[in-house]
mmCIF file of C-alpha atoms in Angstrom:
data_model
loop_
_atom_site.group_PDB
_atom_site.id
_atom_site.type_symbol
_atom_site.label_atom_id
_atom_site.label_comp_id
_atom_site.label_asym_id
_atom_site.label_seq_id
_atom_site.Cartn_x
_atom_site.Cartn_y
_atom_site.Cartn_z
ATOM 1 C CA UNK A 123 299.204 -33.176 6.018
ATOM 2 C CA UNK A 124 301.570 -32.710 3.092
ATOM 3 C CA UNK A 125 299.753 -35.453 1.181
ATOM 4 C CA UNK A 126 296.109 -34.364 0.791
ATOM 5 C CA UNK A 127 294.508 -37.760 0.256
ATOM 6 C CA UNK A 128 291.574 -38.842 2.444
ATOM 7 C CA UNK A 129 293.547 -41.559 4.263
ATOM 8 C CA UNK A 130 296.350 -39.151 5.150
ATOM 9 C CA UNK A 131 293.954 -36.455 6.330
ATOM 10 C CA UNK A 132 292.039 -38.994 8.438
ATOM 11 C CA UNK A 133 295.297 -40.013 10.140
ATOM 12 C CA UNK A 134 296.158 -36.350 10.732
ATOM 13 C CA UNK A 135 292.788 -35.710 12.342
ATOM 14 C CA UNK A 136 293.320 -38.612 14.751
ATOM 15 C CA UNK A 137 296.851 -37.466 15.548
ATOM 16 C CA UNK A 138 295.683 -33.910 16.173
ATOM 17 C CA UNK A 139 292.894 -35.109 18.475
ATOM 18 C CA UNK A 140 295.376 -37.243 20.420
ATOM 19 C CA UNK A 141 297.846 -34.357 20.657
ATOM 20 C CA UNK A 142 295.163 -31.974 21.905
ATOM 21 C CA UNK A 143 294.111 -34.445 24.591
ATOM 22 C CA UNK A 144 297.722 -35.001 25.685
ATOM 23 C CA UNK A 145 298.590 -31.303 25.790
ATOM 24 C CA UNK A 146 295.408 -30.506 27.733
ATOM 25 C CA UNK A 147 296.215 -33.243 30.271
ATOM 26 C CA UNK A 148 299.792 -31.968 30.674
ATOM 27 C CA UNK A 149 298.562 -28.408 31.087
ATOM 28 C CA UNK A 150 296.028 -29.450 33.737
ATOM 29 C CA UNK A 151 298.700 -31.412 35.624
ATOM 30 C CA UNK A 152 301.197 -28.546 35.475
ATOM 31 C CA UNK A 153 298.584 -26.031 36.572
ATOM 32 C CA UNK A 154 297.565 -28.206 39.529
ATOM 33 C CA UNK A 155 301.159 -28.660 40.707
ATOM 34 C CA UNK A 156 302.734 -25.377 39.573
ATOM 35 C CA UNK A 157 304.152 -24.519 43.028
ATOM 36 C CA UNK A 158 305.877 -27.877 43.515
ATOM 37 C CA UNK A 159 307.299 -28.407 40.032
ATOM 38 C CA UNK A 160 311.046 -27.908 39.602
ATOM 39 C CA UNK A 161 312.336 -25.737 36.779
ATOM 40 C CA UNK A 162 311.875 -27.453 33.395
ATOM 41 C CA UNK A 163 314.910 -28.902 31.699
ATOM 42 C CA UNK A 164 316.162 -27.268 28.526
ATOM 43 C CA UNK A 165 315.375 -30.317 26.381
ATOM 44 C CA UNK A 166 311.707 -30.210 27.399
ATOM 45 C CA UNK A 167 311.542 -26.464 26.709
ATOM 46 C CA UNK A 168 313.117 -26.940 23.266
ATOM 47 C CA UNK A 169 310.656 -29.730 22.462
ATOM 48 C CA UNK A 170 307.732 -27.564 23.575
ATOM 49 C CA UNK A 171 308.925 -24.739 21.319
ATOM 50 C CA UNK A 172 309.261 -27.156 18.397
ATOM 51 C CA UNK A 173 305.703 -28.373 19.027
ATOM 52 C CA UNK A 174 304.474 -24.794 19.114
ATOM 53 C CA UNK A 175 306.107 -24.067 15.742
ATOM 54 C CA UNK A 176 304.642 -27.251 14.237
ATOM 55 C CA UNK A 177 301.160 -26.347 15.478
ATOM 56 C CA UNK A 178 301.564 -22.894 13.964
ATOM 57 C CA UNK A 179 302.449 -24.441 10.597
ATOM 58 C CA UNK A 180 299.458 -26.793 10.741
ATOM 59 C CA UNK A 181 297.195 -23.869 11.568
ATOM 60 C CA UNK A 182 298.582 -21.910 8.621
ATOM 61 C CA UNK A 183 298.042 -24.891 6.323
ATOM 62 C CA UNK A 184 294.447 -25.409 7.478
ATOM 63 C CA UNK A 185 293.648 -21.676 7.281
ATOM 64 C CA UNK A 186 295.050 -21.554 3.757
ATOM 65 C CA UNK A 187 292.993 -24.578 2.691
ATOM 66 C CA UNK A 188 289.866 -23.034 4.205
ATOM 67 C CA UNK A 189 290.430 -19.699 2.458
ATOM 68 C CA UNK A 190 291.129 -21.435 -0.850
ATOM 69 C CA UNK A 191 287.855 -23.358 -0.601
ATOM 70 C CA UNK A 192 285.915 -20.282 0.549
ATOM 71 C CA UNK A 193 287.167 -18.153 -2.344
ATOM 72 C CA UNK A 194 286.399 -20.832 -4.924
ATOM 73 C CA UNK A 195 282.908 -21.234 -3.500
ATOM 74 C CA UNK A 196 282.404 -17.490 -3.838
ATOM 75 C CA UNK A 197 283.739 -17.557 -7.403
ATOM 76 C CA UNK A 198 281.381 -20.422 -8.245
ATOM 77 C CA UNK A 199 278.514 -18.328 -6.913
ATOM 78 C CA UNK A 200 279.538 -15.445 -9.155
ATOM 79 C CA UNK A 201 279.773 -17.669 -12.218
ATOM 80 C CA UNK A 202 276.491 -19.504 -11.662
ATOM 81 C CA UNK A 203 274.299 -17.027 -9.824
ATOM 82 C CA UNK A 204 275.432 -13.610 -10.983
ATOM 83 C CA UNK A 205 275.383 -10.661 -8.617
ATOM 84 C CA UNK A 206 272.931 -8.987 -6.274
ATOM 85 C CA UNK A 207 271.820 -5.380 -6.702
ATOM 86 C CA UNK A 208 274.511 -4.449 -4.151
ATOM 87 C CA UNK A 209 277.213 -5.882 -6.409
ATOM 88 C CA UNK A 210 277.884 -8.937 -4.237
ATOM 89 C CA UNK A 211 277.869 -12.513 -5.553
ATOM 90 C CA UNK A 212 274.373 -13.979 -5.436
ATOM 91 C CA UNK A 213 273.779 -16.697 -2.884
ATOM 92 C CA UNK A 214 273.573 -19.972 -4.753
ATOM 93 C CA UNK A 215 273.013 -23.318 -3.086
ATOM 94 C CA UNK A 216 275.679 -25.655 -4.412
ATOM 95 C CA UNK A 217 274.702 -28.702 -2.397
ATOM 96 C CA UNK A 218 277.035 -30.650 -0.190
ATOM 97 C CA UNK A 219 279.871 -32.985 -0.846
ATOM 98 C CA UNK A 220 279.975 -36.254 1.000
ATOM 99 C CA UNK A 221 282.988 -38.513 0.885
ATOM 100 C CA UNK A 222 282.355 -42.120 1.741
ATOM 101 C CA UNK A 223 283.836 -45.532 1.456
ATOM 102 C CA UNK A 224 281.880 -48.708 1.376
#
């Protein structure tokens, strides 16, 4: 996710989907067998904590990208559509962006 080119982001999306599926399956298995599972080893706990930190960083990165885009969209509305009588940026339809490869 450090390289924001379409190919890199596509790979990240696939990796995130795979990770979500794997974590959900592990959680379901652990929940189903929680009474018969021995105490986790320290290596597994450390790896789980590292995964949790990495997910937190990805969330921060995605939230930041979303907020950046949202604020620029609002600014574009102010520059092209002016303001409403309430002092808010006017709603301006900017169309959609579609990325495609052929």
